Short mmCIF file of C-alpha atoms in Angstrom, two decimals:
data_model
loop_
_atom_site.label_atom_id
_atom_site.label_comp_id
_atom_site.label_asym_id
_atom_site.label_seq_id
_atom_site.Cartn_x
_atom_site.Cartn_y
_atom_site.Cartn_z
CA UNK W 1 115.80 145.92 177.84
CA UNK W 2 119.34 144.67 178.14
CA UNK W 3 121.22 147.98 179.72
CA UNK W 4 124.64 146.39 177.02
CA UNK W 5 122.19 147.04 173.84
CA UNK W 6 120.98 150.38 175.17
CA UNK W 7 124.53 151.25 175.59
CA UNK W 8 125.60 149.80 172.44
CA UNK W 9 123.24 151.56 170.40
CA UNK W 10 123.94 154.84 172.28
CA UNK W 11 127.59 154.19 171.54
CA UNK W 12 127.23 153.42 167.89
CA UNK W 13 126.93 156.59 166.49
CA UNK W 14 130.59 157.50 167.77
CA UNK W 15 131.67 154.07 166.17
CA UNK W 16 130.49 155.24 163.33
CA UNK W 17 131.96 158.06 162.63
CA UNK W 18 135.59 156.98 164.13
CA UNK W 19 134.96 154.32 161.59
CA UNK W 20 133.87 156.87 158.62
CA UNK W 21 137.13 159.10 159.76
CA UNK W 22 139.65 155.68 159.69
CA UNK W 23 139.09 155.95 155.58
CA UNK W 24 141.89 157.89 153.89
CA UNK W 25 140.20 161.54 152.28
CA UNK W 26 140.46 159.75 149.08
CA UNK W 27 138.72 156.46 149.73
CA UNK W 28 135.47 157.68 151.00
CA UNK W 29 134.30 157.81 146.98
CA UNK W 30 136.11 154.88 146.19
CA UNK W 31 134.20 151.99 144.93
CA UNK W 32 136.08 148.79 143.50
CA UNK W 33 136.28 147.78 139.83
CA UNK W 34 133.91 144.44 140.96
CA UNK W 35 131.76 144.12 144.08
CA UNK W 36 131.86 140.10 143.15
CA UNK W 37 132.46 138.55 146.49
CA UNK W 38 131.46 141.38 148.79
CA UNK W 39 128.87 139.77 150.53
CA UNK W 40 127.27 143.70 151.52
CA UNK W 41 125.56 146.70 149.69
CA UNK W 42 127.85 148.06 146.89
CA UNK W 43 128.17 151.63 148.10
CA UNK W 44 131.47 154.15 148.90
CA UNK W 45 132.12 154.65 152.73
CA UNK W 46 130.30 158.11 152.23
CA UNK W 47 127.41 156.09 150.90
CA UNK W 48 127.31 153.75 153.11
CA UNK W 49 126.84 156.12 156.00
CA UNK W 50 124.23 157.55 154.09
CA UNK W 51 122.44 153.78 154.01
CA UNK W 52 122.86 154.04 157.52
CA UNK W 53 121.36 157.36 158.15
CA UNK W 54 118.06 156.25 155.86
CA UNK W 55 117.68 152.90 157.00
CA UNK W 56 117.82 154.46 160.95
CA UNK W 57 114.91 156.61 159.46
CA UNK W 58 113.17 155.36 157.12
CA UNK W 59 113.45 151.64 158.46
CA UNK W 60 113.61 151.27 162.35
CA UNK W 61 112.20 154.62 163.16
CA UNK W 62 108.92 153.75 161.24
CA UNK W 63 109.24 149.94 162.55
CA UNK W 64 108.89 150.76 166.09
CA UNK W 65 106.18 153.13 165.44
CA UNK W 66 104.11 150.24 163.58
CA UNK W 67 105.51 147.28 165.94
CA UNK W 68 103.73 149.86 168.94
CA UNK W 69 100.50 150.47 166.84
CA UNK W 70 99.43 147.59 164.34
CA UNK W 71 99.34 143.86 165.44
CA UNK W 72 101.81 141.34 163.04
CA UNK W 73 102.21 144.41 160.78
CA UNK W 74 103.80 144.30 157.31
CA UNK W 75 106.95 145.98 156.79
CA UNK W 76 108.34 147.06 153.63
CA UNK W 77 111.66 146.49 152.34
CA UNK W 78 113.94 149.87 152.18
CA UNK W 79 115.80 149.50 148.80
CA UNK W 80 118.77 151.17 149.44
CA UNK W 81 120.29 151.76 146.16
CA UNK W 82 116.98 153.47 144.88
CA UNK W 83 117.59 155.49 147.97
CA UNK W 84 121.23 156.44 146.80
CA UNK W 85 119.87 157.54 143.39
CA UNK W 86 117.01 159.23 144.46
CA UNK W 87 118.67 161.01 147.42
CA UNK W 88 122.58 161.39 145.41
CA UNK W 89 124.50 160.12 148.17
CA UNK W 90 127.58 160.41 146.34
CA UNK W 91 127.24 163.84 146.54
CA UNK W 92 126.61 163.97 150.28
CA UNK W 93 128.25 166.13 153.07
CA UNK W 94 129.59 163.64 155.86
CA UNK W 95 129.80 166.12 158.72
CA UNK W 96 126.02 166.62 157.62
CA UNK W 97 125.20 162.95 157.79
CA UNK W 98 126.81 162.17 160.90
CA UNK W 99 125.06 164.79 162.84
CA UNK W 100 121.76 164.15 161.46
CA UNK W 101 122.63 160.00 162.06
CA UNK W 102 123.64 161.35 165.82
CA UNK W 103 120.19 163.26 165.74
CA UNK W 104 118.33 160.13 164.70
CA UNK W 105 119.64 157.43 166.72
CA UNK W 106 118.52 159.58 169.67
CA UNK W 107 114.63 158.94 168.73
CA UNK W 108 114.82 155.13 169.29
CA UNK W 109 116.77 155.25 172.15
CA UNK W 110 113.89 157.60 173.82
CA UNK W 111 111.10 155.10 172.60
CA UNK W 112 112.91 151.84 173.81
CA UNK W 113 113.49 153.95 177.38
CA UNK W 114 110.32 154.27 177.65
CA UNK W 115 108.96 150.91 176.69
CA UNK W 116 106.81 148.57 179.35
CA UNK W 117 107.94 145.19 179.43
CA UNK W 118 104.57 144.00 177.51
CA UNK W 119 105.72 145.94 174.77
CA UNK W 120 109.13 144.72 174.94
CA UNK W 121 107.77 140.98 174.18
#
């Protein structure tokens, strides 16, 4: 694999959470009166970083696994605003998300390292 993605992916946990610390203490709840236009998922920035933490984990943790095991398998769509109720996002700790996001990130990066070249066709 492209040594630019591996570092990219490496880095993006850092990007993440500079970009998480940019918002203002009292925009990281804030959602708008109308998402009409916003061509992305309708969740707060403290939200949103838990959509990113879940769809690291639930979605391309459990991708690779199958893409390694199962031939053409069938991947489910990760509804991310069931996720949010189910899993109160709102009410999440972003310290707590971050770390566990930095945590996560590390698993693919191991798998890809370790990846032949057949599997990376």
């Amino acid at each position: 694999m492209n040594q630019a993605t591996l570092d990219a992916l490496a880095a993006f946990p850092q990007q993440l959470e500079n970009f998480y610390d940019a918002f203002p203490a009292e925009y990281k709840h804030w959602t708008p009166p109308s998402w009409e236009g916003i061509p992305s998922e309708t969740f707060s920035a403290i939200e949103q970083i838990c959509h990113v933490l879940d769809i690291e984990r639930d979605g391309y943790h459990q991708r690779f696994e199958r893409a390694l095991r199962e031939d053409n398998p069938v991947l489910e769509s990760i509804d991310g605003h069931v996720l949010a109720r189910e899993r109160n996002y709102g009410a999440a700790d972003a310290a707590e998300v971050l770390a566990a996001f930095r945590l996560a990130r590390a698993k693919p990066l191991q798998m890809i390292a370790g990846f032949h070249s057949e599997q990376l066709k």
